[in-house]
Amino acid sequence: IKDLPRPLEFILRDHRRWVDTHGVEGYAADLTNVDLREVGSLAGARLTALKAEKAILAGLDLTAIELQAAQLS
């Protein structure tokens, strides 16, 4: 998380805006190779089309997240 170019909360906020506006506003999040374990919870996050190949999600609360078309492998 420390190596991200911006705080995770801003990345997720901009990603949600990108999803909600069908790409007109905001930015698609790329969390490739990011270890997200210290976040603890992404519950309820709208992560449609998230790019997070090789990201570490172990132990996170992923209750009710949206991952349609996400790239996780």
PDB file of N, CA and C in Angstrom:
ATOM      1  N   ILE A   1       0.829  -1.184   0.000  1.00  0.00           N
ATOM      2  CA  ILE A   1       0.000   0.000   0.000  1.00  0.00           C
ATOM      3  C   ILE A   1       0.879   1.256   0.000  1.00  0.00           C
ATOM      4  N   LYS A   2       1.989   1.183   0.667  1.00  0.00           N
ATOM      5  CA  LYS A   2       2.877   2.344   0.747  1.00  0.00           C
ATOM      6  C   LYS A   2       3.460   2.725  -0.609  1.00  0.00           C
ATOM      7  N   ASP A   3       3.554   1.761  -1.514  1.00  0.00           N
ATOM      8  CA  ASP A   3       4.160   2.013  -2.817  1.00  0.00           C
ATOM      9  C   ASP A   3       3.168   2.525  -3.864  1.00  0.00           C
ATOM     10  N   LEU A   4       1.917   2.679  -3.488  1.00  0.00           N
ATOM     11  CA  LEU A   4       0.919   3.185  -4.438  1.00  0.00           C
ATOM     12  C   LEU A   4       1.204   4.656  -4.745  1.00  0.00           C
ATOM     13  N   PRO A   5       0.903   5.103  -5.967  1.00  0.00           N
ATOM     14  CA  PRO A   5       1.168   6.494  -6.327  1.00  0.00           C
ATOM     15  C   PRO A   5       0.286   7.500  -5.585  1.00  0.00           C
ATOM     16  N   ARG A   6      -0.886   7.040  -5.104  1.00  0.00           N
ATOM     17  CA  ARG A   6      -1.825   7.881  -4.363  1.00  0.00           C
ATOM     18  C   ARG A   6      -2.438   7.044  -3.256  1.00  0.00           C
ATOM     19  N   PRO A   7      -3.009   7.652  -2.239  1.00  0.00           N
ATOM     20  CA  PRO A   7      -3.663   6.866  -1.186  1.00  0.00           C
ATOM     21  C   PRO A   7      -4.755   5.964  -1.766  1.00  0.00           C
ATOM     22  N   LEU A   8      -4.875   4.765  -1.210  1.00  0.00           N
ATOM     23  CA  LEU A   8      -5.839   3.791  -1.705  1.00  0.00           C
ATOM     24  C   LEU A   8      -7.262   4.349  -1.701  1.00  0.00           C
ATOM     25  N   GLU A   9      -7.627   5.113  -0.694  1.00  0.00           N
ATOM     26  CA  GLU A   9      -8.991   5.650  -0.640  1.00  0.00           C
ATOM     27  C   GLU A   9      -9.288   6.526  -1.864  1.00  0.00           C
ATOM     28  N   PHE A  10      -8.306   7.266  -2.357  1.00  0.00           N
ATOM     29  CA  PHE A  10      -8.500   8.097  -3.549  1.00  0.00           C
ATOM     30  C   PHE A  10      -8.590   7.242  -4.807  1.00  0.00           C
ATOM     31  N   ILE A  11      -7.760   6.202  -4.865  1.00  0.00           N
ATOM     32  CA  ILE A  11      -7.795   5.294  -6.016  1.00  0.00           C
ATOM     33  C   ILE A  11      -9.163   4.630  -6.106  1.00  0.00           C
ATOM     34  N   LEU A  12      -9.678   4.150  -4.969  1.00  0.00           N
ATOM     35  CA  LEU A  12     -10.983   3.486  -4.958  1.00  0.00           C
ATOM     36  C   LEU A  12     -12.120   4.469  -5.245  1.00  0.00           C
ATOM     37  N   ARG A  13     -12.017   5.678  -4.742  1.00  0.00           N
ATOM     38  CA  ARG A  13     -13.035   6.705  -5.010  1.00  0.00           C
ATOM     39  C   ARG A  13     -13.084   7.023  -6.509  1.00  0.00           C
ATOM     40  N   ASP A  14     -11.912   7.209  -7.114  1.00  0.00           N
ATOM     41  CA  ASP A  14     -11.865   7.521  -8.545  1.00  0.00           C
ATOM     42  C   ASP A  14     -12.319   6.344  -9.398  1.00  0.00           C
ATOM     43  N   HIS A  15     -12.037   5.128  -8.921  1.00  0.00           N
ATOM     44  CA  HIS A  15     -12.486   3.946  -9.652  1.00  0.00           C
ATOM     45  C   HIS A  15     -14.011   3.859  -9.619  1.00  0.00           C
ATOM     46  N   ARG A  16     -14.585   4.113  -8.469  1.00  0.00           N
ATOM     47  CA  ARG A  16     -16.059   4.081  -8.377  1.00  0.00           C
ATOM     48  C   ARG A  16     -16.677   5.130  -9.303  1.00  0.00           C
ATOM     49  N   ARG A  17     -16.088   6.314  -9.343  1.00  0.00           N
ATOM     50  CA  ARG A  17     -16.588   7.363 -10.241  1.00  0.00           C
ATOM     51  C   ARG A  17     -16.486   6.892 -11.689  1.00  0.00           C
ATOM     52  N   TRP A  18     -15.379   6.236 -12.022  1.00  0.00           N
ATOM     53  CA  TRP A  18     -15.163   5.708 -13.377  1.00  0.00           C
ATOM     54  C   TRP A  18     -16.235   4.676 -13.729  1.00  0.00           C
ATOM     55  N   VAL A  19     -16.536   3.777 -12.790  1.00  0.00           N
ATOM     56  CA  VAL A  19     -17.575   2.762 -13.008  1.00  0.00           C
ATOM     57  C   VAL A  19     -18.949   3.423 -13.132  1.00  0.00           C
ATOM     58  N   ASP A  20     -19.253   4.313 -12.210  1.00  0.00           N
ATOM     59  CA  ASP A  20     -20.575   4.948 -12.185  1.00  0.00           C
ATOM     60  C   ASP A  20     -20.867   5.779 -13.438  1.00  0.00           C
ATOM     61  N   THR A  21     -19.811   6.353 -14.039  1.00  0.00           N
ATOM     62  CA  THR A  21     -20.001   7.209 -15.221  1.00  0.00           C
ATOM     63  C   THR A  21     -19.639   6.494 -16.515  1.00  0.00           C
ATOM     64  N   HIS A  22     -19.446   5.189 -16.433  1.00  0.00           N
ATOM     65  CA  HIS A  22     -19.082   4.385 -17.611  1.00  0.00           C
ATOM     66  C   HIS A  22     -17.817   4.898 -18.292  1.00  0.00           C
ATOM     67  N   GLY A  23     -16.850   5.318 -17.476  1.00  0.00           N
ATOM     68  CA  GLY A  23     -15.550   5.735 -17.987  1.00  0.00           C
ATOM     69  C   GLY A  23     -15.430   7.192 -18.391  1.00  0.00           C
ATOM     70  N   VAL A  24     -16.492   7.972 -18.224  1.00  0.00           N
ATOM     71  CA  VAL A  24     -16.444   9.387 -18.610  1.00  0.00           C
ATOM     72  C   VAL A  24     -15.630  10.198 -17.593  1.00  0.00           C
ATOM     73  N   GLU A  25     -15.779   9.888 -16.316  1.00  0.00           N
ATOM     74  CA  GLU A  25     -15.047  10.582 -15.253  1.00  0.00           C
ATOM     75  C   GLU A  25     -14.300   9.553 -14.419  1.00  0.00           C
ATOM     76  N   GLY A  26     -13.347  10.031 -13.641  1.00  0.00           N
ATOM     77  CA  GLY A  26     -12.584   9.145 -12.778  1.00  0.00           C
ATOM     78  C   GLY A  26     -11.531   8.366 -13.539  1.00  0.00           C
ATOM     79  N   TYR A  27     -10.990   7.352 -12.885  1.00  0.00           N
ATOM     80  CA  TYR A  27      -9.911   6.551 -13.456  1.00  0.00           C
ATOM     81  C   TYR A  27     -10.105   5.088 -13.079  1.00  0.00           C
ATOM     82  N   ALA A  28      -9.767   4.204 -13.991  1.00  0.00           N
ATOM     83  CA  ALA A  28      -9.797   2.775 -13.691  1.00  0.00           C
ATOM     84  C   ALA A  28      -8.644   2.452 -12.741  1.00  0.00           C
ATOM     85  N   ALA A  29      -8.939   1.713 -11.695  1.00  0.00           N
ATOM     86  CA  ALA A  29      -7.909   1.356 -10.717  1.00  0.00           C
ATOM     87  C   ALA A  29      -7.064   0.198 -11.221  1.00  0.00           C
ATOM     88  N   ASP A  30      -5.768   0.293 -10.990  1.00  0.00           N
ATOM     89  CA  ASP A  30      -4.835  -0.790 -11.288  1.00  0.00           C
ATOM     90  C   ASP A  30      -4.076  -1.096 -10.004  1.00  0.00           C
ATOM     91  N   LEU A  31      -4.429  -2.216  -9.386  1.00  0.00           N
ATOM     92  CA  LEU A  31      -3.785  -2.641  -8.142  1.00  0.00           C
ATOM     93  C   LEU A  31      -2.940  -3.887  -8.363  1.00  0.00           C
ATOM     94  N   THR A  32      -2.422  -4.039  -9.554  1.00  0.00           N
ATOM     95  CA  THR A  32      -1.584  -5.174  -9.906  1.00  0.00           C
ATOM     96  C   THR A  32      -0.395  -5.271  -8.948  1.00  0.00           C
ATOM     97  N   ASN A  33      -0.178  -6.467  -8.423  1.00  0.00           N
ATOM     98  CA  ASN A  33       0.940  -6.788  -7.523  1.00  0.00           C
ATOM     99  C   ASN A  33       0.893  -6.066  -6.176  1.00  0.00           C
ATOM    100  N   VAL A  34      -0.237  -5.497  -5.807  1.00  0.00           N
ATOM    101  CA  VAL A  34      -0.345  -4.778  -4.538  1.00  0.00           C
ATOM    102  C   VAL A  34      -0.796  -5.737  -3.437  1.00  0.00           C
ATOM    103  N   ASP A  35      -0.130  -5.681  -2.296  1.00  0.00           N
ATOM    104  CA  ASP A  35      -0.506  -6.466  -1.125  1.00  0.00           C
ATOM    105  C   ASP A  35      -1.527  -5.652  -0.336  1.00  0.00           C
ATOM    106  N   LEU A  36      -2.781  -6.083  -0.383  1.00  0.00           N
ATOM    107  CA  LEU A  36      -3.873  -5.342   0.242  1.00  0.00           C
ATOM    108  C   LEU A  36      -4.248  -5.856   1.633  1.00  0.00           C
ATOM    109  N   ARG A  37      -3.493  -6.802   2.165  1.00  0.00           N
ATOM    110  CA  ARG A  37      -3.865  -7.420   3.442  1.00  0.00           C
ATOM    111  C   ARG A  37      -4.028  -6.419   4.577  1.00  0.00           C
ATOM    112  N   GLU A  38      -3.235  -5.374   4.615  1.00  0.00           N
ATOM    113  CA  GLU A  38      -3.329  -4.433   5.729  1.00  0.00           C
ATOM    114  C   GLU A  38      -4.575  -3.545   5.659  1.00  0.00           C
ATOM    115  N   VAL A  39      -5.269  -3.557   4.533  1.00  0.00           N
ATOM    116  CA  VAL A  39      -6.506  -2.773   4.392  1.00  0.00           C
ATOM    117  C   VAL A  39      -7.581  -3.331   5.319  1.00  0.00           C
ATOM    118  N   GLY A  40      -7.638  -4.660   5.425  1.00  0.00           N
ATOM    119  CA  GLY A  40      -8.605  -5.300   6.318  1.00  0.00           C
ATOM    120  C   GLY A  40      -9.970  -5.535   5.704  1.00  0.00           C
ATOM    121  N   SER A  41     -10.523  -4.540   5.016  1.00  0.00           N
ATOM    122  CA  SER A  41     -11.860  -4.702   4.456  1.00  0.00           C
ATOM    123  C   SER A  41     -12.036  -3.876   3.188  1.00  0.00           C
ATOM    124  N   LEU A  42     -12.660  -4.509   2.222  1.00  0.00           N
ATOM    125  CA  LEU A  42     -13.128  -3.826   1.017  1.00  0.00           C
ATOM    126  C   LEU A  42     -14.637  -4.035   0.887  1.00  0.00           C
ATOM    127  N   ALA A  43     -15.264  -4.388   1.984  1.00  0.00           N
ATOM    128  CA  ALA A  43     -16.693  -4.710   1.981  1.00  0.00           C
ATOM    129  C   ALA A  43     -17.505  -3.615   1.309  1.00  0.00           C
ATOM    130  N   GLY A  44     -18.365  -4.032   0.394  1.00  0.00           N
ATOM    131  CA  GLY A  44     -19.254  -3.118  -0.295  1.00  0.00           C
ATOM    132  C   GLY A  44     -18.621  -2.313  -1.410  1.00  0.00           C
ATOM    133  N   ALA A  45     -17.343  -2.523  -1.685  1.00  0.00           N
ATOM    134  CA  ALA A  45     -16.648  -1.738  -2.714  1.00  0.00           C
ATOM    135  C   ALA A  45     -17.154  -2.089  -4.112  1.00  0.00           C
ATOM    136  N   ARG A  46     -17.237  -1.101  -4.939  1.00  0.00           N
ATOM    137  CA  ARG A  46     -17.653  -1.294  -6.336  1.00  0.00           C
ATOM    138  C   ARG A  46     -16.381  -1.363  -7.176  1.00  0.00           C
ATOM    139  N   LEU A  47     -15.922  -2.579  -7.444  1.00  0.00           N
ATOM    140  CA  LEU A  47     -14.642  -2.799  -8.101  1.00  0.00           C
ATOM    141  C   LEU A  47     -14.802  -3.421  -9.484  1.00  0.00           C
ATOM    142  N   THR A  48     -15.895  -3.142 -10.137  1.00  0.00           N
ATOM    143  CA  THR A  48     -16.152  -3.631 -11.482  1.00  0.00           C
ATOM    144  C   THR A  48     -14.985  -3.262 -12.387  1.00  0.00           C
ATOM    145  N   ALA A  49     -14.496  -4.228 -13.156  1.00  0.00           N
ATOM    146  CA  ALA A  49     -13.403  -4.045 -14.123  1.00  0.00           C
ATOM    147  C   ALA A  49     -12.078  -3.651 -13.470  1.00  0.00           C
ATOM    148  N   LEU A  50     -11.930  -3.933 -12.190  1.00  0.00           N
ATOM    149  CA  LEU A  50     -10.670  -3.681 -11.494  1.00  0.00           C
ATOM    150  C   LEU A  50      -9.557  -4.507 -12.110  1.00  0.00           C
ATOM    151  N   LYS A  51      -8.385  -3.918 -12.266  1.00  0.00           N
ATOM    152  CA  LYS A  51      -7.205  -4.672 -12.672  1.00  0.00           C
ATOM    153  C   LYS A  51      -6.372  -4.879 -11.415  1.00  0.00           C
ATOM    154  N   ALA A  52      -6.251  -6.128 -10.998  1.00  0.00           N
ATOM    155  CA  ALA A  52      -5.515  -6.440  -9.769  1.00  0.00           C
ATOM    156  C   ALA A  52      -4.822  -7.791  -9.909  1.00  0.00           C
ATOM    157  N   GLU A  53      -4.157  -7.978 -11.028  1.00  0.00           N
ATOM    158  CA  GLU A  53      -3.461  -9.244 -11.257  1.00  0.00           C
ATOM    159  C   GLU A  53      -2.359  -9.409 -10.215  1.00  0.00           C
ATOM    160  N   LYS A  54      -2.315 -10.588  -9.627  1.00  0.00           N
ATOM    161  CA  LYS A  54      -1.336 -10.961  -8.605  1.00  0.00           C
ATOM    162  C   LYS A  54      -1.414 -10.096  -7.349  1.00  0.00           C
ATOM    163  N   ALA A  55      -2.514  -9.408  -7.144  1.00  0.00           N
ATOM    164  CA  ALA A  55      -2.718  -8.669  -5.888  1.00  0.00           C
ATOM    165  C   ALA A  55      -2.994  -9.675  -4.776  1.00  0.00           C
ATOM    166  N   ILE A  56      -2.612  -9.347  -3.571  1.00  0.00           N
ATOM    167  CA  ILE A  56      -2.840 -10.227  -2.430  1.00  0.00           C
ATOM    168  C   ILE A  56      -4.082  -9.738  -1.693  1.00  0.00           C
ATOM    169  N   LEU A  57      -5.125 -10.578  -1.720  1.00  0.00           N
ATOM    170  CA  LEU A  57      -6.405 -10.251  -1.104  1.00  0.00           C
ATOM    171  C   LEU A  57      -6.702 -11.133   0.103  1.00  0.00           C
ATOM    172  N   ALA A  58      -5.768 -11.979   0.483  1.00  0.00           N
ATOM    173  CA  ALA A  58      -5.979 -12.937   1.568  1.00  0.00           C
ATOM    174  C   ALA A  58      -6.356 -12.227   2.867  1.00  0.00           C
ATOM    175  N   GLY A  59      -7.396 -12.732   3.515  1.00  0.00           N
ATOM    176  CA  GLY A  59      -7.809 -12.221   4.804  1.00  0.00           C
ATOM    177  C   GLY A  59      -8.682 -10.978   4.761  1.00  0.00           C
ATOM    178  N   LEU A  60      -8.932 -10.426   3.578  1.00  0.00           N
ATOM    179  CA  LEU A  60      -9.767  -9.233   3.473  1.00  0.00           C
ATOM    180  C   LEU A  60     -11.246  -9.583   3.609  1.00  0.00           C
ATOM    181  N   ASP A  61     -12.008  -8.675   4.161  1.00  0.00           N
ATOM    182  CA  ASP A  61     -13.463  -8.809   4.160  1.00  0.00           C
ATOM    183  C   ASP A  61     -13.929  -8.328   2.788  1.00  0.00           C
ATOM    184  N   LEU A  62     -14.422  -9.254   1.982  1.00  0.00           N
ATOM    185  CA  LEU A  62     -14.870  -8.947   0.630  1.00  0.00           C
ATOM    186  C   LEU A  62     -16.400  -9.051   0.514  1.00  0.00           C
ATOM    187  N   THR A  63     -17.089  -8.883   1.624  1.00  0.00           N
ATOM    188  CA  THR A  63     -18.537  -8.983   1.653  1.00  0.00           C
ATOM    189  C   THR A  63     -19.165  -7.965   0.704  1.00  0.00           C
ATOM    190  N   ALA A  64     -20.016  -8.455  -0.180  1.00  0.00           N
ATOM    191  CA  ALA A  64     -20.833  -7.624  -1.074  1.00  0.00           C
ATOM    192  C   ALA A  64     -20.032  -6.719  -2.011  1.00  0.00           C
ATOM    193  N   ILE A  65     -18.803  -7.111  -2.365  1.00  0.00           N
ATOM    194  CA  ILE A  65     -18.072  -6.302  -3.347  1.00  0.00           C
ATOM    195  C   ILE A  65     -18.531  -6.670  -4.751  1.00  0.00           C
ATOM    196  N   GLU A  66     -18.338  -5.764  -5.673  1.00  0.00           N
ATOM    197  CA  GLU A  66     -18.682  -5.995  -7.072  1.00  0.00           C
ATOM    198  C   GLU A  66     -17.384  -6.179  -7.862  1.00  0.00           C
ATOM    199  N   LEU A  67     -17.246  -7.346  -8.474  1.00  0.00           N
ATOM    200  CA  LEU A  67     -16.019  -7.661  -9.223  1.00  0.00           C
ATOM    201  C   LEU A  67     -16.288  -8.104 -10.646  1.00  0.00           C
ATOM    202  N   GLN A  68     -17.398  -7.670 -11.224  1.00  0.00           N
ATOM    203  CA  GLN A  68     -17.705  -8.068 -12.585  1.00  0.00           C
ATOM    204  C   GLN A  68     -16.557  -7.622 -13.512  1.00  0.00           C
ATOM    205  N   ALA A  69     -16.110  -8.542 -14.348  1.00  0.00           N
ATOM    206  CA  ALA A  69     -15.057  -8.292 -15.343  1.00  0.00           C
ATOM    207  C   ALA A  69     -13.715  -7.885 -14.732  1.00  0.00           C
ATOM    208  N   ALA A  70     -13.508  -8.138 -13.439  1.00  0.00           N
ATOM    209  CA  ALA A  70     -12.225  -7.815 -12.816  1.00  0.00           C
ATOM    210  C   ALA A  70     -11.148  -8.780 -13.302  1.00  0.00           C
ATOM    211  N   GLN A  71      -9.941  -8.285 -13.403  1.00  0.00           N
ATOM    212  CA  GLN A  71      -8.792  -9.089 -13.822  1.00  0.00           C
ATOM    213  C   GLN A  71      -7.966  -9.396 -12.580  1.00  0.00           C
ATOM    214  N   LEU A  72      -8.086 -10.635 -12.098  1.00  0.00           N
ATOM    215  CA  LEU A  72      -7.418 -10.996 -10.844  1.00  0.00           C
ATOM    216  C   LEU A  72      -6.348 -12.066 -11.016  1.00  0.00           C
ATOM    217  N   SER A  73      -6.252 -12.700 -12.179  1.00  0.00           N
ATOM    218  CA  SER A  73      -5.289 -13.800 -12.304  1.00  0.00           C
ATOM    219  C   SER A  73      -3.955 -13.334 -12.816  1.00  0.00           C
TER     220      SER A  73
END
